[in-house]
mmCIF file of C-alpha atoms in Angstrom:
data_model
loop_
_atom_site.group_PDB
_atom_site.id
_atom_site.type_symbol
_atom_site.label_atom_id
_atom_site.label_comp_id
_atom_site.label_asym_id
_atom_site.label_seq_id
_atom_site.Cartn_x
_atom_site.Cartn_y
_atom_site.Cartn_z
ATOM 1 C CA VAL C 203 39.246 -9.823 -0.107
ATOM 2 C CA LEU C 204 35.616 -10.024 0.347
ATOM 3 C CA LEU C 205 32.742 -10.457 -2.292
ATOM 4 C CA ASN C 206 29.114 -10.526 -1.320
ATOM 5 C CA MET C 207 25.793 -10.605 -3.316
ATOM 6 C CA ASP C 208 22.263 -10.329 -2.089
ATOM 7 C CA ALA C 209 18.945 -10.289 -3.928
ATOM 8 C CA ASP C 210 15.914 -9.574 -2.193
ATOM 9 C CA TYR C 211 12.108 -9.316 -2.639
ATOM 10 C CA ALA C 212 9.795 -8.186 -0.083
ATOM 11 C CA PHE C 213 6.019 -7.312 -0.261
ATOM 12 C CA TYR C 214 3.439 -5.459 1.777
ATOM 13 C CA ARG C 215 -0.333 -5.880 1.995
ATOM 14 C CA ASN C 216 -2.954 -3.989 3.835
ATOM 15 C CA ASP C 217 -6.456 -4.641 3.313
ATOM 16 C CA ARG C 218 -7.796 -1.346 5.346
ATOM 17 C CA ASN C 219 -11.329 -0.013 5.813
ATOM 18 C CA ASN C 220 -12.627 2.451 8.353
ATOM 19 C CA SER C 221 -16.220 3.105 9.548
ATOM 20 C CA GLN C 222 -16.538 6.950 10.396
ATOM 21 C CA PRO C 223 -19.718 7.668 12.511
ATOM 22 C CA ASN C 224 -20.068 11.653 12.874
ATOM 23 C CA ARG C 225 -22.587 12.862 15.252
ATOM 24 C CA PHE C 226 -23.038 16.701 16.024
ATOM 25 C CA LEU C 227 -24.888 17.364 19.326
ATOM 26 C CA GLU C 228 -26.115 20.404 20.705
ATOM 27 C CA ALA C 229 -23.892 22.171 23.471
ATOM 28 C CA GLY C 230 -25.633 21.954 26.861
ATOM 29 C CA THR C 231 -28.652 19.500 25.874
ATOM 30 C CA GLY C 232 -26.860 16.877 23.870
ATOM 31 C CA ASN C 233 -29.692 16.800 21.295
ATOM 32 C CA LEU C 234 -28.563 15.403 17.708
ATOM 33 C CA ILE C 235 -28.234 18.358 15.436
ATOM 34 C CA SER C 236 -26.811 16.155 12.400
ATOM 35 C CA GLN C 237 -25.243 12.965 11.448
ATOM 36 C CA ASN C 238 -22.963 12.184 8.909
ATOM 37 C CA ASP C 239 -21.411 8.588 8.557
ATOM 38 C CA PHE C 240 -19.025 7.421 5.975
ATOM 39 C CA PHE C 241 -16.956 4.555 5.127
ATOM 40 C CA THR C 242 -13.537 4.219 3.431
ATOM 41 C CA ASN C 243 -11.916 1.230 1.579
ATOM 42 C CA SER C 244 -8.096 1.998 1.245
ATOM 43 C CA PRO C 245 -6.041 -1.215 0.671
ATOM 44 C CA THR C 246 -2.186 -0.668 -0.173
ATOM 45 C CA ASP C 247 -0.042 -3.061 -2.090
ATOM 46 C CA ILE C 248 3.981 -2.667 -2.114
ATOM 47 C CA ASP C 249 6.332 -4.680 -3.889
ATOM 48 C CA ILE C 250 10.222 -4.248 -3.422
ATOM 49 C CA TYR C 251 12.833 -5.705 -5.570
ATOM 50 C CA THR C 252 16.766 -5.296 -4.777
ATOM 51 C CA PHE C 253 20.095 -6.612 -5.726
ATOM 52 C CA ARG C 254 23.346 -5.599 -4.071
ATOM 53 C CA VAL C 255 26.991 -6.454 -4.636
ATOM 54 C CA ASP C 256 29.706 -5.568 -2.369
ATOM 55 C CA HIS C 257 33.605 -5.852 -2.391
ATOM 56 C CA GLU C 258 36.309 -4.922 0.006
ATOM 57 C CA ARG C 259 40.246 -5.533 -0.524
ATOM 58 C CA PRO C 260 43.355 -4.100 1.238
ATOM 59 C CA LEU C 261 44.882 -1.166 -0.450
ATOM 60 C CA GLY C 262 48.036 0.405 0.947
ATOM 61 C CA LYS C 263 47.512 0.747 4.597
ATOM 62 C CA GLY C 264 43.984 0.774 4.790
ATOM 63 C CA LYS C 265 40.959 -1.133 2.967
ATOM 64 C CA LEU C 266 39.149 -0.142 -0.085
ATOM 65 C CA GLY C 267 35.104 -1.142 -0.421
ATOM 66 C CA LEU C 268 32.906 -0.621 -3.363
ATOM 67 C CA GLY C 269 29.686 -1.714 -4.340
ATOM 68 C CA ALA C 270 26.418 -1.101 -6.130
ATOM 69 C CA LYS C 271 22.846 -1.559 -5.313
ATOM 70 C CA LEU C 272 19.737 -1.776 -7.786
ATOM 71 C CA ALA C 273 16.329 -1.278 -5.998
ATOM 72 C CA GLN C 274 12.756 -1.198 -7.708
ATOM 73 C CA VAL C 275 9.712 -0.419 -5.751
ATOM 74 C CA GLY C 276 6.081 -0.300 -7.168
ATOM 75 C CA THR C 277 2.974 0.305 -5.120
ATOM 76 C CA GLY C 278 -0.650 0.583 -5.475
ATOM 77 C CA ASN C 279 -3.003 2.795 -3.212
ATOM 78 C CA LEU C 280 -6.768 2.675 -3.690
ATOM 79 C CA PHE C 281 -8.965 5.155 -1.918
ATOM 80 C CA GLU C 282 -12.602 4.403 -2.262
ATOM 81 C CA PHE C 283 -15.011 6.857 0.063
ATOM 82 C CA PHE C 284 -18.541 5.604 0.769
ATOM 83 C CA THR C 285 -21.487 7.742 2.303
ATOM 84 C CA ILE C 286 -23.805 6.014 4.229
ATOM 85 C CA ASN C 287 -27.675 6.666 4.538
ATOM 86 C CA ASN C 288 -29.990 3.984 5.872
ATOM 87 C CA ASN C 289 -27.230 1.710 6.337
ATOM 88 C CA GLN C 290 -26.758 1.869 2.480
ATOM 89 C CA LYS C 291 -23.264 2.470 1.171
ATOM 90 C CA THR C 292 -22.794 4.829 -1.974
ATOM 91 C CA LEU C 293 -19.409 5.768 -3.737
ATOM 92 C CA ASP C 294 -18.677 9.480 -3.670
ATOM 93 C CA THR C 295 -16.727 9.943 -6.999
ATOM 94 C CA ASP C 296 -15.595 13.078 -5.893
ATOM 95 C CA LEU C 297 -13.433 11.833 -2.764
ATOM 96 C CA SER C 298 -12.219 8.367 -4.395
ATOM 97 C CA ASN C 299 -8.755 7.590 -6.223
ATOM 98 C CA GLN C 300 -6.152 5.129 -7.326
ATOM 99 C CA PHE C 301 -2.608 6.362 -6.977
ATOM 100 C CA ASP C 302 0.049 4.206 -8.160
ATOM 101 C CA TYR C 303 3.944 4.981 -7.711
ATOM 102 C CA THR C 304 7.109 3.399 -9.035
ATOM 103 C CA GLU C 305 10.528 4.083 -8.293
ATOM 104 C CA LYS C 306 13.992 2.742 -9.836
ATOM 105 C CA VAL C 307 17.291 3.676 -7.838
ATOM 106 C CA ASN C 308 20.762 2.503 -8.893
ATOM 107 C CA ALA C 309 23.502 3.438 -6.640
ATOM 108 C CA ALA C 310 26.898 2.813 -6.437
ATOM 109 C CA TYR C 311 29.635 3.557 -3.729
ATOM 110 C CA LEU C 312 33.332 3.650 -2.948
ATOM 111 C CA SER C 313 34.804 3.774 0.585
ATOM 112 C CA TYR C 314 38.434 3.857 2.195
ATOM 113 C CA ASN C 315 39.642 3.456 5.786
ATOM 114 C CA SER C 316 42.826 3.770 7.007
ATOM 115 C CA SER C 317 45.198 3.957 9.952
ATOM 116 C CA LEU C 318 47.293 7.170 10.047
ATOM 117 C CA GLY C 319 49.845 6.006 12.637
ATOM 118 C CA GLU C 320 48.831 4.674 16.024
ATOM 119 C CA LYS C 321 46.624 7.601 17.177
ATOM 120 C CA PHE C 322 44.896 8.874 13.890
ATOM 121 C CA ASN C 323 42.288 7.090 11.535
ATOM 122 C CA LEU C 324 40.572 8.476 8.526
ATOM 123 C CA SER C 325 37.453 7.175 6.576
ATOM 124 C CA LEU C 326 36.306 8.640 3.449
ATOM 125 C CA GLY C 327 33.056 7.647 1.287
ATOM 126 C CA LEU C 328 31.030 8.655 -1.701
ATOM 127 C CA ARG C 329 27.887 7.121 -2.695
ATOM 128 C CA THR C 330 25.992 8.282 -6.024
ATOM 129 C CA GLU C 331 22.353 7.650 -6.580
ATOM 130 C CA HIS C 332 20.372 7.510 -9.942
ATOM 131 C CA THR C 333 16.369 7.828 -8.877
ATOM 132 C CA ARG C 334 13.657 7.660 -11.557
ATOM 133 C CA SER C 335 10.173 7.787 -10.287
ATOM 134 C CA GLU C 336 6.719 8.001 -11.788
ATOM 135 C CA GLY C 337 3.197 8.586 -9.854
ATOM 136 C CA ILE C 338 0.085 8.285 -11.510
ATOM 137 C CA LEU C 339 -3.215 9.474 -9.901
ATOM 138 C CA THR C 340 -6.254 8.200 -11.449
ATOM 139 C CA ALA C 341 -9.122 10.204 -9.589
ATOM 140 C CA MET C 342 -12.917 10.076 -10.931
ATOM 141 C CA VAL C 343 -12.637 13.659 -10.919
ATOM 142 C CA GLU C 344 -10.212 16.143 -12.828
ATOM 143 C CA THR C 345 -7.165 16.924 -10.288
ATOM 144 C CA ALA C 346 -3.854 18.879 -10.886
ATOM 145 C CA ASN C 347 -0.501 16.790 -10.833
ATOM 146 C CA GLN C 348 -2.300 13.665 -12.100
ATOM 147 C CA GLU C 349 1.095 12.286 -13.530
ATOM 148 C CA VAL C 350 4.444 13.301 -12.193
ATOM 149 C CA LYS C 351 7.642 12.010 -13.507
ATOM 150 C CA ARG C 352 11.225 12.700 -11.702
ATOM 151 C CA ASP C 353 14.532 11.603 -12.874
ATOM 152 C CA TYR C 354 17.595 12.896 -10.992
ATOM 153 C CA LEU C 355 21.320 12.031 -9.747
ATOM 154 C CA ASP C 356 22.661 12.846 -6.472
ATOM 155 C CA PHE C 357 26.063 12.480 -4.498
ATOM 156 C CA PHE C 358 26.316 11.617 -0.934
ATOM 157 C CA PRO C 359 29.996 12.326 0.574
ATOM 158 C CA SER C 360 30.982 11.138 3.927
ATOM 159 C CA VAL C 361 34.326 11.808 5.868
ATOM 160 C CA LYS C 362 35.299 10.572 9.512
ATOM 161 C CA MET C 363 38.277 11.476 11.278
ATOM 162 C CA GLY C 364 39.315 9.961 14.764
ATOM 163 C CA PHE C 365 42.113 10.726 17.228
ATOM 164 C CA SER C 366 42.959 8.993 20.292
ATOM 165 C CA PRO C 367 45.409 10.494 22.333
ATOM 166 C CA ASN C 368 45.469 8.062 25.045
ATOM 167 C CA ASP C 369 43.456 4.888 26.060
ATOM 168 C CA ARG C 370 40.904 6.822 28.153
ATOM 169 C CA HIS C 371 39.921 9.586 25.418
ATOM 170 C CA ASP C 372 38.987 9.480 21.796
ATOM 171 C CA LEU C 373 38.161 12.596 19.633
ATOM 172 C CA GLN C 374 35.984 12.168 16.483
ATOM 173 C CA PHE C 375 34.893 14.504 13.396
ATOM 174 C CA SER C 376 32.344 12.982 11.009
ATOM 175 C CA TYR C 377 30.501 14.456 8.188
ATOM 176 C CA ALA C 378 27.853 12.628 6.069
ATOM 177 C CA ARG C 379 25.416 13.823 3.618
ATOM 178 C CA ARG C 380 22.079 11.697 3.776
ATOM 179 C CA ILE C 381 18.579 11.052 2.145
ATOM 180 C CA ASN C 382 15.270 10.525 3.766
ATOM 181 C CA ARG C 383 12.619 9.278 1.475
ATOM 182 C CA PRO C 384 8.829 9.806 2.578
ATOM 183 C CA SER C 385 6.335 7.251 2.803
ATOM 184 C CA TYR C 386 4.578 6.633 -0.400
ATOM 185 C CA PRO C 387 0.959 7.764 0.845
ATOM 186 C CA LYS C 388 2.627 11.026 1.351
ATOM 187 C CA LEU C 389 3.282 11.308 -2.326
ATOM 188 C CA ASN C 390 -0.153 10.824 -3.374
ATOM 189 C CA PRO C 391 -1.592 14.449 -4.655
ATOM 190 C CA PHE C 392 -5.026 13.633 -4.064
ATOM 191 C CA ARG C 393 -7.099 15.367 -1.013
ATOM 192 C CA ILE C 394 -8.061 12.307 1.190
ATOM 193 C CA GLN C 395 -11.152 13.114 3.851
ATOM 194 C CA ILE C 396 -9.887 11.410 7.251
ATOM 195 C CA ASP C 397 -13.327 12.442 9.140
ATOM 196 C CA ALA C 398 -15.684 15.212 8.947
ATOM 197 C CA LEU C 399 -13.357 18.144 9.847
ATOM 198 C CA SER C 400 -10.073 16.634 8.708
ATOM 199 C CA TYR C 401 -8.311 16.018 5.327
ATOM 200 C CA ALA C 402 -4.869 14.772 4.317
ATOM 201 C CA GLN C 403 -2.852 15.575 1.060
ATOM 202 C CA GLY C 404 0.429 14.495 -0.201
ATOM 203 C CA ASN C 405 2.865 16.143 -2.418
ATOM 204 C CA PRO C 406 4.305 14.292 -5.189
ATOM 205 C CA PHE C 407 7.555 16.452 -5.414
ATOM 206 C CA LEU C 408 8.988 15.552 -2.053
#
């Protein structure tokens, strides 16, 4: 019989800024047509709290496993856009915003592994997750999707069957449903200018 408990805290801090000179030159001559310089300040703070408990014990001819995990994430993403003229920075309120995102995930799982004779083995599992998230966009201009809340329950079954006819051959069949969560900046619905010709915009419904 095995019982294991873990509690973790992780944080991420990034004080990122970027200077972007943009010079447009005439083809052939290389003469300067126009110049547009800007500066961005985009620090990111992420805090992650998790608690996990796992239990494992023999059952019949196999092994039963069950556990639960609680996870909470909070992140703040500031984006300030400055135009530069005569070495003076001016904040552009149309291109600046603050995006705050919180996510709580409560998960539980049940698994069973067993040998079916000398040549067969079987693994079954089911994981369920309840996710509650909220994204709040604070922009200096009116923007769609300023507050997005989500609350949903999902299930992730898995099955794995193995057959070993001899010592040299092994056949397996497996199926598992999984989830890939997007990075937090990809959830920001505000359109962020990368350079003079490129923009990036996230989707809060990912």
